[in-house]
Amino acid sequence: MLKRVLSLMLVLAAVFATAGYALAEQYSYTYSDYLYQPAPVVPAFAVPGGSFKLYLKNGITVNSIEAVSILHGPYKLKIEGTSSGENGMSVLTVSVPEDIAPDDYFLLIATNKGTLVLPNGLKVFKEWPKKLKLAWASDTHVTTGSKVGYVCGDYFQRDVYKIEQMCSNPIPLHSVVATYSAYTYWGMQGATVMINTGDEVDTSGDMVGYQIMFDISKLASMADMPVVGIKGNHDDPPTVYTQILGPRYFYITIGNFLIIGLDTGGDRGYPTMDEIEWMEKVLDEHPGYTPIVLYHHPYFFSPRWNYLGGVIKDLDPSTDWDQLKSYVGRYWLGNEKVAKRFLEDVVKYNIPLTMSGHIHHDMYWLYVDKNGNKHYFLTLTSTGAPDKESNPPTHKGYSPTWYGTNMVVIGEDGSVEMPFVTVDIKDNKVQSDFMSVPVPQKFIAFKYVSKDGTAVKFVNQLGKDVSGPIVLPIPEGAKVDPKATNITYTVLGERQIADQYYVMLNVTIPAGVSQIVIDTKSDTEKPVVQIAYLQPNRPKPNAQFTVYFTAQDNIGIRNLYAVIYDQNGKPVKYGKVEKFPGEPSSGKPGDTFYIVQLPGLKEGKYKVEIVAEDFYGNKGSVSKTITVAAKKKKAGSSSTSTTSTTTGGGKTCGPAALVALAIVPLLLRRKK
């Protein structure tokens, strides 16, 4: 009974904490109140002196439009004309000034219903690119819940106890951190566009999760890397997706490139025939363009973990469909007419590249039609979810993978390459498991934002420096603290846009662990750590257990771990690990709830100490003495000591105290 009560109280604490965050950060508007397109993950593209289109919602009239970035503007944009689009929507043609600087811009659109502040609204090139460098993420699965995997160099495990047997410093990687890290890295690599091929958020109704994805995309685009995304099955039904991120399906043009995003639905797994006919109409209206098609469920796919792709030659879907369909995934074969029609279109319109995700594994197919034209069907592993086969594999004979991203370069002539990786093909079959780049697995950025400052901890295991631009939200008046910063940086500019200050820097991230701190004053406060309870509350001999706790700091916590001491004061090791990593219990920004998973212990008395260290080296800790013993037969016996000690401002609290901590800010906010 007590265990049920404790579990219920922890759930209530999480619920109230979520409610508090949503009330504090809820957006007062979304792009979909005003526009169909552009959208936060479907920008417009232009060159100086050119133009782009705004597709308006019914009842919206536009009074003025400005473009502004951290470094440039604001520029006033001129509305050249209005026309009618599909279903009678109003379409504005908007001209771009001749003197506008190349950059990725917010659009400030003043309308009869208020002003829309749209990040990633307009990307301006100096001239149209002849090649697109497509940074690529997929299955980011951003969540406000707990979805953590564990990484260590090349190794990845979903089970912390397995990784701890292999590695002395395992890193818990949450989907939010993984996604932010990947977008940050590729923005520093000079990508033309960031592509996300779906399952951007883990749960389709997770409003805060979509706001987090919105913020990650916004910061990436502010560093001059526009973001283009499509929905996946986890974004279905797309009620919140289309409200915050973008439309279900769309097309955009970048010079002579045509990018089409399709919706393969939820359980359906393929686009509808209406979408296929719409795609054909778009392709007919853009002859001479180089088309790229994005969709979530892979087209060519055989559901065996060690089936990585290969080469298909000299088969035509019109005459050789029975042979070809043996390669087509079961998702698309749910509607064989759609599947056949799509491949016929790939041949008819000479589509050189399609990109997909969903299976959480790298897969490479090269289809060469009877005319000798090459069509690349590429699939990417998951960037943010731990739901993939581990490395080393957990299941015998399965193909391992990691947290990955990639870059695909496509030319106007339809040539396709992946310059960061090599694909090993023998006898028309792919031999290599890893066809993506281990980012974020080997490049991780832990970002903390508070009213007192912004801090980022970098873990760079790529074996080389990583340089390029980044953008961070900061408090007004905050500056880089060189005493707490050990990366090379140059401040390029800062600006307030809407109600937030931002700074843009060019940074060099060295190999190893480093950090940058931007704050209004030096941090002298110690983190505060509080233990909530153990699960089970009475650890049994040789049985794993978990400690639930909170940790807070005014700027951010750089290191968080637990150490177990035996009765002689000697640290207890498990595998190669002596400091057991603390993990976030959710992905909500500013959340203070954590867990640490601890190994089974022999019978005896121990002390568990949890340590939190901030970016200035201030340490706070809390300890709890426990007794591990076999369950006694006599009633009233106890196997867990109630003794606890604290240092650095920490203290022990029960779940009721956690509930109180979560409820008080909510009540105060409501009262105010």
XYZ file of C-alpha atoms in Angstrom:
672
model
C 0.000 0.000 0.000
C 2.778 2.413 0.916
C 4.534 1.715 -2.362
C 1.351 2.561 -4.294
C 0.945 5.805 -2.393
C 4.545 6.779 -3.055
C 4.209 5.989 -6.755
C 0.991 7.992 -7.006
C 2.577 10.981 -5.276
C 5.548 10.920 -7.640
C 3.186 10.857 -10.613
C 1.284 13.814 -9.149
C 4.549 15.697 -8.718
C 5.438 15.098 -12.355
C 1.970 16.155 -13.495
C 2.067 19.383 -11.499
C 5.591 20.111 -12.700
C 4.434 19.640 -16.293
C 1.443 21.868 -15.728
C 3.660 24.562 -14.234
C 5.978 24.518 -17.240
C 3.115 24.635 -19.703
C 1.562 27.641 -17.963
C 4.883 29.449 -17.849
C 5.956 28.770 -21.433
C 2.688 28.450 -23.359
C 2.841 30.337 -26.650
C 0.187 32.995 -27.150
C -0.030 32.171 -30.870
C 1.098 29.666 -33.467
C 1.960 30.111 -37.122
C -1.155 28.124 -38.094
C -3.408 30.885 -36.765
C -2.131 32.983 -39.660
C -0.485 30.927 -42.413
C -0.406 27.640 -44.238
C 3.117 28.324 -45.440
C 5.877 29.290 -44.696
C 6.002 27.481 -41.363
C 8.604 26.912 -38.619
C 9.929 23.808 -40.425
C 8.934 24.792 -43.969
C 10.617 28.136 -44.747
C 10.503 30.233 -47.884
C 13.664 30.709 -49.971
C 14.771 33.685 -52.058
C 17.725 35.684 -53.401
C 18.197 39.477 -53.200
C 15.761 41.159 -55.566
C 13.667 37.998 -55.823
C 10.346 37.056 -54.271
C 8.496 34.386 -52.329
C 4.887 33.543 -51.479
C 2.788 33.685 -48.314
C -0.218 31.341 -48.166
C -2.741 32.940 -45.798
C -5.451 31.435 -43.625
C -9.002 32.648 -44.264
C -9.797 35.961 -42.616
C -6.159 37.095 -42.408
C -5.061 40.323 -44.062
C -1.447 41.463 -43.959
C -0.546 45.066 -43.208
C 3.260 44.859 -43.327
C 6.155 42.362 -43.345
C 9.666 42.735 -41.960
C 12.654 40.375 -42.048
C 15.159 40.435 -39.181
C 18.016 38.253 -37.931
C 20.574 38.672 -35.161
C 23.073 40.222 -37.573
C 20.894 41.905 -40.187
C 17.800 43.999 -40.662
C 15.095 44.729 -40.050
C 14.213 44.984 -43.745
C 10.779 46.055 -44.929
C 9.408 43.627 -47.509
C 7.009 44.763 -50.209
C 3.761 42.971 -51.072
C 3.700 42.861 -54.875
C 0.316 41.236 -55.416
C -2.420 38.889 -54.253
C -3.816 35.847 -56.028
C -6.093 32.927 -55.212
C -4.694 29.522 -54.466
C -6.283 26.131 -53.797
C -9.637 26.236 -51.991
C -9.774 29.991 -52.453
C -6.860 30.796 -50.098
C -5.136 34.147 -50.527
C -1.561 33.988 -51.811
C 0.689 37.015 -51.420
C 3.740 37.549 -53.597
C 6.376 39.278 -51.462
C 9.496 40.880 -52.935
C 12.919 40.823 -51.261
C 15.083 44.003 -51.294
C 18.125 44.119 -53.551
C 20.339 45.075 -50.607
C 19.238 42.338 -48.190
C 22.154 40.362 -46.702
C 22.192 36.568 -47.119
C 20.908 35.040 -43.867
C 18.062 33.064 -42.302
C 15.384 35.509 -41.122
C 12.505 35.832 -38.731
C 9.441 37.188 -40.503
C 7.474 39.762 -38.510
C 4.064 39.741 -40.175
C 1.639 42.415 -38.973
C -1.960 41.341 -39.619
C -5.502 42.298 -38.714
C -5.299 39.686 -35.895
C -1.931 40.635 -34.433
C 1.736 40.240 -35.362
C 3.130 36.799 -36.151
C 6.791 36.322 -35.195
C 7.931 33.472 -37.452
C 11.462 32.074 -37.023
C 12.971 30.217 -39.984
C 10.500 32.133 -42.128
C 12.816 33.197 -44.951
C 16.249 32.010 -46.044
C 18.033 34.404 -48.413
C 20.951 33.102 -50.485
C 23.503 35.364 -52.163
C 22.818 33.304 -55.280
C 21.017 30.032 -55.866
C 23.182 27.049 -54.845
C 24.289 24.572 -57.495
C 24.586 21.880 -54.820
C 22.551 21.286 -51.686
C 24.370 20.097 -48.581
C 21.514 18.373 -46.781
C 22.215 17.756 -43.109
C 19.885 14.950 -42.102
C 18.226 13.953 -38.843
C 15.345 11.551 -38.372
C 13.243 10.033 -35.610
C 14.324 12.631 -33.084
C 11.426 11.546 -30.835
C 11.642 14.638 -28.639
C 9.677 13.927 -25.481
C 8.832 15.522 -22.173
C 8.966 12.029 -20.704
C 12.000 9.929 -19.896
C 13.518 8.338 -22.994
C 17.210 7.780 -22.348
C 19.918 5.656 -23.919
C 23.549 5.346 -22.827
C 26.572 6.078 -24.990
C 30.319 5.634 -24.657
C 32.415 6.238 -27.759
C 31.243 3.825 -30.450
C 29.118 1.903 -27.981
C 25.416 2.370 -27.343
C 23.142 0.451 -24.968
C 19.568 0.927 -23.805
C 20.477 -0.780 -20.518
C 22.716 1.261 -18.212
C 24.011 -1.879 -16.499
C 25.274 -3.293 -19.804
C 27.107 -0.095 -20.775
C 28.611 0.183 -17.296
C 30.252 -3.208 -17.746
C 32.016 -1.788 -20.831
C 32.723 1.835 -19.982
C 33.950 3.894 -17.023
C 32.128 7.073 -18.059
C 28.739 6.276 -19.659
C 26.675 9.270 -20.754
C 22.863 9.245 -20.509
C 21.489 10.738 -23.722
C 17.932 12.087 -23.645
C 16.073 12.714 -26.911
C 15.976 16.486 -26.279
C 19.749 16.674 -25.733
C 20.411 14.385 -28.710
C 18.310 16.478 -31.080
C 19.739 19.807 -29.927
C 23.281 18.394 -30.236
C 22.727 17.134 -33.778
C 21.177 20.382 -35.019
C 23.987 22.390 -33.371
C 26.719 20.245 -34.944
C 25.427 20.402 -38.501
C 24.791 24.127 -38.251
C 28.496 24.448 -37.478
C 29.366 22.308 -40.532
C 27.907 24.750 -43.047
C 24.920 22.675 -44.159
C 22.625 24.309 -46.722
C 19.507 22.877 -45.074
C 18.690 20.582 -42.142
C 16.236 17.829 -43.129
C 14.180 15.924 -40.539
C 12.344 12.889 -41.947
C 9.710 12.506 -39.267
C 8.801 11.379 -35.776
C 10.050 14.777 -34.715
C 8.232 14.370 -31.388
C 7.543 11.091 -29.613
C 3.861 11.606 -28.772
C 1.498 13.438 -31.102
C -0.357 15.184 -28.280
C 2.740 16.385 -26.428
C 2.280 20.159 -26.747
C 5.406 20.980 -24.713
C 7.419 18.443 -26.746
C 6.480 20.274 -29.950
C 7.410 23.600 -28.362
C 10.829 22.127 -27.514
C 11.239 20.980 -31.131
C 10.144 24.447 -32.267
C 12.860 26.033 -30.089
C 15.582 23.640 -31.313
C 14.663 24.358 -34.941
C 14.542 28.092 -34.230
C 18.070 28.217 -32.773
C 19.453 26.145 -35.652
C 17.893 28.419 -38.250
C 19.118 31.544 -36.411
C 22.653 30.213 -36.946
C 21.872 30.373 -40.699
C 20.878 26.732 -41.241
C 17.237 26.591 -42.393
C 15.241 23.583 -41.196
C 12.837 21.514 -43.300
C 10.825 18.776 -41.572
C 8.043 16.290 -42.251
C 5.769 14.400 -39.892
C 6.091 10.725 -38.991
C 3.750 8.141 -37.526
C 4.490 9.389 -33.985
C 3.336 12.839 -35.131
C -0.020 11.349 -36.106
C -2.745 12.487 -35.713
C -1.037 15.737 -36.703
C -3.284 18.134 -34.778
C -0.458 19.613 -32.671
C 2.190 19.057 -35.354
C 0.359 21.201 -37.889
C -0.414 23.790 -35.226
C 3.223 24.345 -34.154
C 5.677 22.946 -36.749
C 4.350 22.659 -40.275
C 1.842 21.261 -42.805
C 1.182 17.566 -43.428
C 2.639 17.710 -46.942
C 4.164 20.512 -48.985
C 6.703 21.519 -51.587
C 9.403 24.189 -51.668
C 11.884 25.284 -54.302
C 15.517 26.289 -53.794
C 16.775 27.572 -57.127
C 16.508 24.591 -59.476
C 15.848 22.116 -56.662
C 12.345 20.963 -55.781
C 11.791 19.424 -52.323
C 8.506 17.564 -51.799
C 7.407 16.396 -48.366
C 4.809 13.616 -48.178
C 2.710 12.286 -45.295
C 2.795 8.484 -44.954
C 0.301 8.656 -42.103
C 0.316 6.785 -38.825
C -0.413 3.068 -39.024
C -1.096 3.464 -42.758
C 2.575 3.674 -43.711
C 2.223 5.107 -47.236
C 0.921 8.325 -48.859
C -2.636 8.398 -50.146
C -3.401 8.340 -53.857
C -4.578 11.959 -53.535
C -1.072 12.880 -52.316
C 0.525 10.984 -55.192
C -1.657 12.855 -57.699
C -0.838 16.143 -55.958
C 2.887 15.287 -56.195
C 2.517 14.552 -59.898
C 0.839 17.939 -60.391
C 3.710 19.680 -58.585
C 6.281 17.806 -60.680
C 4.430 18.671 -63.896
C 4.468 22.345 -62.893
C 8.245 22.291 -62.303
C 9.863 20.738 -65.373
C 13.647 20.903 -65.379
C 13.899 20.985 -61.568
C 15.905 18.405 -59.608
C 13.339 16.712 -57.333
C 13.946 15.365 -53.822
C 11.117 13.519 -52.043
C 10.874 13.152 -48.259
C 8.627 10.609 -46.527
C 8.781 8.753 -43.236
C 8.196 5.031 -43.910
C 10.974 3.618 -46.164
C 9.961 2.472 -49.628
C 12.460 -0.346 -50.148
C 12.684 -2.406 -46.962
C 12.885 -6.036 -45.906
C 12.252 -6.331 -42.150
C 15.374 -8.248 -41.223
C 17.820 -6.423 -38.985
C 20.824 -7.509 -41.022
C 19.285 -6.456 -44.337
C 20.973 -3.123 -44.999
C 20.104 -2.486 -48.628
C 21.840 -2.928 -51.926
C 21.583 -2.283 -55.650
C 18.546 -3.001 -57.867
C 19.169 -2.847 -61.609
C 17.318 -2.934 -64.916
C 13.786 -3.463 -63.624
C 10.898 -1.251 -64.686
C 7.822 -0.896 -62.427
C 5.499 -0.893 -65.459
C 6.707 -4.277 -66.725
C 8.649 -5.890 -63.870
C 6.478 -5.050 -60.882
C 6.243 -8.599 -59.553
C 10.031 -8.715 -59.241
C 10.364 -5.211 -57.860
C 7.701 -5.514 -55.203
C 9.723 -8.188 -53.401
C 12.000 -5.323 -52.364
C 9.195 -2.952 -51.361
C 8.452 -2.547 -47.664
C 5.309 -4.013 -46.143
C 4.132 -0.518 -45.221
C 3.878 0.621 -48.824
C 2.499 -2.720 -49.984
C -0.543 -1.944 -47.844
C -1.688 -0.202 -51.026
C -0.009 -1.812 -53.986
C -1.504 0.677 -56.458
C 0.085 3.575 -54.577
C 3.406 1.728 -54.279
C 3.558 0.923 -57.989
C 2.440 4.412 -59.036
C 5.072 6.048 -56.833
C 7.944 4.033 -58.330
C 6.623 4.729 -61.823
C 6.768 8.428 -60.950
C 10.345 8.054 -59.697
C 11.275 6.756 -63.153
C 9.007 9.094 -65.156
C 10.164 12.309 -63.428
C 13.714 11.030 -62.861
C 13.675 11.608 -59.088
C 17.305 11.064 -58.001
C 16.848 11.101 -54.217
C 14.278 10.066 -51.644
C 14.907 10.174 -47.879
C 13.087 8.330 -45.094
C 13.383 7.133 -41.496
C 11.081 5.097 -39.216
C 13.078 1.853 -38.855
C 15.758 3.387 -36.568
C 18.508 1.964 -38.730
C 20.698 3.064 -41.616
C 19.661 1.598 -44.965
C 20.928 2.313 -48.488
C 19.258 1.358 -51.738
C 20.433 2.339 -55.213
C 17.823 1.691 -57.889
C 19.129 1.922 -61.468
C 16.295 1.983 -63.999
C 16.416 0.619 -67.551
C 17.484 4.031 -68.844
C 20.558 3.927 -66.637
C 19.316 6.696 -64.321
C 20.278 6.363 -60.662
C 17.692 6.764 -57.892
C 18.906 6.756 -54.280
C 16.492 5.530 -51.595
C 18.221 6.426 -48.338
C 17.040 5.714 -44.789
C 18.571 7.063 -41.588
C 18.918 5.617 -38.112
C 17.236 7.353 -35.195
C 18.831 10.599 -34.061
C 17.056 10.839 -30.722
C 15.362 7.598 -29.646
C 17.031 4.707 -27.804
C 14.601 2.253 -29.452
C 17.131 0.668 -31.790
C 19.492 -2.274 -31.795
C 22.463 -1.570 -29.551
C 26.156 -1.673 -30.325
C 27.322 -4.322 -29.488
C 23.973 -5.917 -30.376
C 21.756 -7.258 -27.639
C 20.200 -9.887 -29.904
C 22.364 -12.487 -31.601
C 22.609 -11.924 -35.351
C 21.013 -8.476 -35.238
C 22.611 -5.495 -36.921
C 23.819 -2.819 -34.461
C 23.435 0.937 -34.796
C 23.908 4.198 -32.893
C 22.525 7.695 -32.452
C 23.208 9.028 -35.941
C 22.826 11.787 -38.491
C 24.310 12.340 -41.925
C 24.943 14.762 -44.753
C 23.746 14.079 -48.280
C 25.028 16.287 -51.098
C 22.982 16.524 -54.278
C 23.884 18.438 -57.427
C 21.617 20.038 -60.008
C 22.542 17.164 -62.322
C 21.041 14.669 -59.844
C 24.391 13.358 -58.593
C 24.207 12.128 -54.971
C 26.959 11.490 -52.448
C 27.456 11.143 -48.695
C 30.882 12.747 -48.135
C 31.176 11.862 -44.436
C 30.707 8.089 -44.849
C 31.603 5.217 -47.159
C 29.081 2.551 -48.162
C 30.564 -0.921 -48.630
C 28.715 -2.842 -51.375
C 29.555 -6.389 -52.463
C 27.496 -8.585 -54.793
C 24.862 -5.812 -54.924
C 24.363 -5.973 -51.143
C 25.450 -3.479 -48.506
C 27.990 -4.905 -46.070
C 28.411 -2.110 -43.516
C 26.201 -1.606 -40.467
C 27.084 2.047 -39.906
C 26.244 4.317 -42.817
C 25.713 7.466 -40.769
C 27.837 9.829 -38.698
C 27.966 9.202 -34.894
C 26.451 12.579 -34.082
C 25.021 13.132 -31.512
C 26.602 9.982 -30.094
C 30.095 11.502 -30.115
C 29.196 15.188 -30.087
C 26.859 16.143 -27.256
C 25.806 19.606 -26.115
C 24.043 19.939 -22.760
C 22.361 23.373 -22.739
C 20.985 25.080 -19.626
C 18.981 28.315 -19.759
C 17.867 30.262 -16.687
C 17.029 33.818 -15.682
C 20.637 34.222 -14.469
C 22.453 32.882 -17.493
C 23.004 30.272 -20.189
C 25.615 27.522 -20.032
C 26.541 24.713 -22.430
C 28.670 21.664 -21.692
C 30.192 20.038 -24.779
C 31.385 16.437 -25.016
C 33.402 16.044 -28.222
C 34.670 12.514 -28.881
C 35.080 12.929 -32.654
C 38.852 13.288 -32.328
C 38.936 16.743 -33.959
C 37.962 20.325 -33.249
C 34.489 21.384 -34.345
C 34.079 25.028 -35.375
C 31.218 27.197 -36.551
C 28.344 29.458 -35.505
C 25.892 28.855 -32.674
C 23.034 30.933 -31.288
C 21.995 30.927 -27.631
C 19.129 32.603 -25.771
C 20.477 34.765 -22.937
C 19.206 37.097 -20.223
C 19.392 40.807 -20.991
C 22.864 42.131 -20.175
C 24.535 38.706 -19.956
C 28.117 38.339 -21.209
C 30.492 35.448 -21.764
C 32.430 34.757 -18.569
C 35.992 33.939 -19.699
C 36.834 32.475 -16.264
C 34.143 29.818 -16.650
C 34.628 29.283 -20.399
C 37.319 27.080 -21.946
C 36.411 27.112 -25.631
C 37.579 29.570 -28.274
C 34.811 32.007 -29.171
C 34.040 35.250 -30.967
C 30.825 37.161 -30.324
C 29.355 37.963 -33.749
C 26.330 39.894 -32.534
C 23.363 39.968 -30.212
C 19.814 41.231 -30.488
C 16.402 41.120 -28.893
C 13.772 39.612 -31.181
C 10.230 39.696 -29.830
C 10.597 39.113 -26.076
C 13.921 37.201 -26.067
C 17.586 38.232 -26.231
C 19.949 36.125 -28.338
C 23.693 36.034 -28.922
C 25.435 34.613 -31.977
C 28.981 33.328 -31.579
C 31.575 31.606 -33.683
C 33.044 28.865 -31.507
C 35.663 26.140 -31.669
C 34.839 23.062 -29.603
C 38.029 21.119 -28.787
C 38.208 17.366 -28.331
C 37.187 16.285 -24.850
C 34.882 18.056 -22.398
C 34.522 21.844 -22.513
C 32.008 24.573 -21.695
C 30.806 28.108 -22.285
C 29.014 30.263 -19.701
C 27.104 33.470 -20.472
C 25.687 35.148 -17.380
C 25.057 38.417 -15.619
C 27.409 37.664 -12.699
C 29.680 34.909 -11.393
C 27.922 31.974 -9.762
C 28.837 31.432 -6.107
C 25.797 29.343 -5.150
C 26.046 25.610 -4.561
C 23.556 23.269 -6.220
C 20.816 21.968 -3.919
C 20.215 18.212 -3.956
C 17.313 16.393 -2.280
C 16.672 12.652 -2.165
C 13.014 11.736 -2.594
C 13.063 7.975 -2.091
C 14.489 4.647 -3.210
C 12.724 2.149 -5.414
C 12.410 -0.394 -3.943
C 12.596 1.495 -0.701
C 14.354 -1.515 0.903
C 17.079 -2.740 -1.472
C 17.541 -6.485 -1.486
C 20.874 -8.282 -1.771
C 22.240 -8.382 -5.334
C 19.145 -6.579 -6.688
C 19.382 -3.341 -8.670
C 17.628 -0.284 -7.260
C 16.924 3.341 -8.182
C 17.241 6.618 -6.278
C 14.793 9.409 -7.142
C 15.984 12.917 -6.336
C 15.916 16.592 -7.290
C 18.878 18.813 -8.153
C 18.739 22.562 -8.740
C 21.188 25.335 -9.563
C 20.716 28.964 -10.523
C 22.587 28.548 -13.861
C 22.978 24.842 -14.533
C 24.405 21.536 -13.372
C 27.462 20.364 -15.280
C 28.090 17.014 -13.554
C 25.608 14.838 -11.671
C 26.465 11.435 -10.242
C 26.173 9.042 -7.309
C 28.881 7.201 -5.391
C 28.290 4.170 -3.156
C 30.567 3.696 -0.135
C 30.843 0.479 1.824
C 31.021 0.406 5.625
C 34.763 1.012 5.438
C 34.264 4.167 3.370
C 35.617 2.571 0.198
C 33.806 3.361 -3.107
C 31.939 0.430 -4.627
C 32.537 -0.198 -8.339
C 30.266 -1.883 -10.864
C 32.147 -3.009 -13.935
C 34.353 -0.011 -14.708
C 32.073 2.530 -13.071
C 32.600 4.203 -9.720
C 30.568 7.367 -10.373
C 27.060 6.357 -11.470
C 25.481 8.936 -13.812
C 22.368 10.872 -12.846
C 19.686 10.909 -15.535
C 16.878 13.382 -16.235
C 13.448 11.998 -15.464
C 11.943 14.131 -18.245
C 12.856 16.357 -21.149
C 11.090 19.467 -19.887
C 13.373 22.518 -19.782
C 14.136 23.524 -16.232
C 12.894 20.251 -14.752
C 14.735 19.324 -11.537
C 13.688 15.664 -11.246
C 16.395 13.036 -11.738
C 17.093 9.370 -11.133
C 20.226 7.304 -10.689
C 20.195 3.565 -11.318
C 22.432 1.620 -8.942
C 23.707 -1.975 -9.071
C 22.866 -4.798 -6.721
C 24.894 -4.878 -3.488
C 25.913 -7.596 -1.088
C 24.375 -7.641 2.360
C 25.735 -4.901 4.552
C 25.578 -1.216 5.368
C 26.323 1.413 2.717
C 26.208 5.148 2.125
C 24.801 6.495 -1.151
C 26.026 10.003 -1.957
C 24.619 12.097 -4.805
C 26.839 14.931 -6.017
C 25.885 17.900 -8.224
C 28.565 20.231 -9.606
C 27.752 23.483 -11.414
C 29.678 25.290 -14.178
C 31.776 27.209 -11.637
C 32.874 24.099 -9.747
C 30.513 24.639 -6.811
C 29.408 21.295 -5.391
C 26.311 20.274 -3.492
C 25.662 16.767 -2.242
C 23.291 14.644 -0.208
C 23.880 11.201 1.287
C 21.704 8.414 2.611
C 22.741 5.422 4.695
C 21.103 2.159 3.713
C 21.239 -1.379 5.002
C 20.967 -4.149 2.435
C 19.671 -7.337 3.997
C 17.553 -10.322 3.120
C 13.912 -9.921 4.086
C 13.354 -10.965 7.671
C 10.517 -13.290 8.533
C 9.539 -11.395 11.663
C 6.957 -8.672 11.270
C 8.037 -5.104 11.799
C 11.593 -5.582 10.622
C 13.245 -2.971 8.396
C 16.065 -3.385 5.911
C 16.618 0.314 5.177
C 18.111 2.771 7.600
C 16.398 6.125 7.958
C 19.672 7.908 8.682
C 20.698 10.595 6.223
C 23.275 13.368 6.058
C 23.714 16.302 3.713
C 26.348 18.760 2.573
C 26.309 21.769 0.304
C 22.748 22.840 1.115
C 21.170 19.478 0.302
C 18.648 17.584 2.374
C 16.514 14.476 2.274
C 12.852 14.834 1.473
C 9.997 12.449 0.881
C 7.661 12.325 -2.133
C 5.199 14.516 -0.270
C 7.821 17.242 -0.192
C 8.338 16.850 -3.934
C 4.614 17.273 -4.484
C 4.721 20.394 -2.337
C 7.681 21.750 -4.290
C 5.771 21.240 -7.528
C 2.435 22.620 -6.303
C 3.678 25.793 -4.578
C 4.880 27.596 -7.748
C 1.652 26.609 -9.513
C -0.517 27.964 -6.693
C 1.498 31.164 -6.493
C 1.192 31.672 -10.234
C -2.570 31.147 -10.134
C -2.905 33.526 -7.164
C -0.929 36.183 -9.003
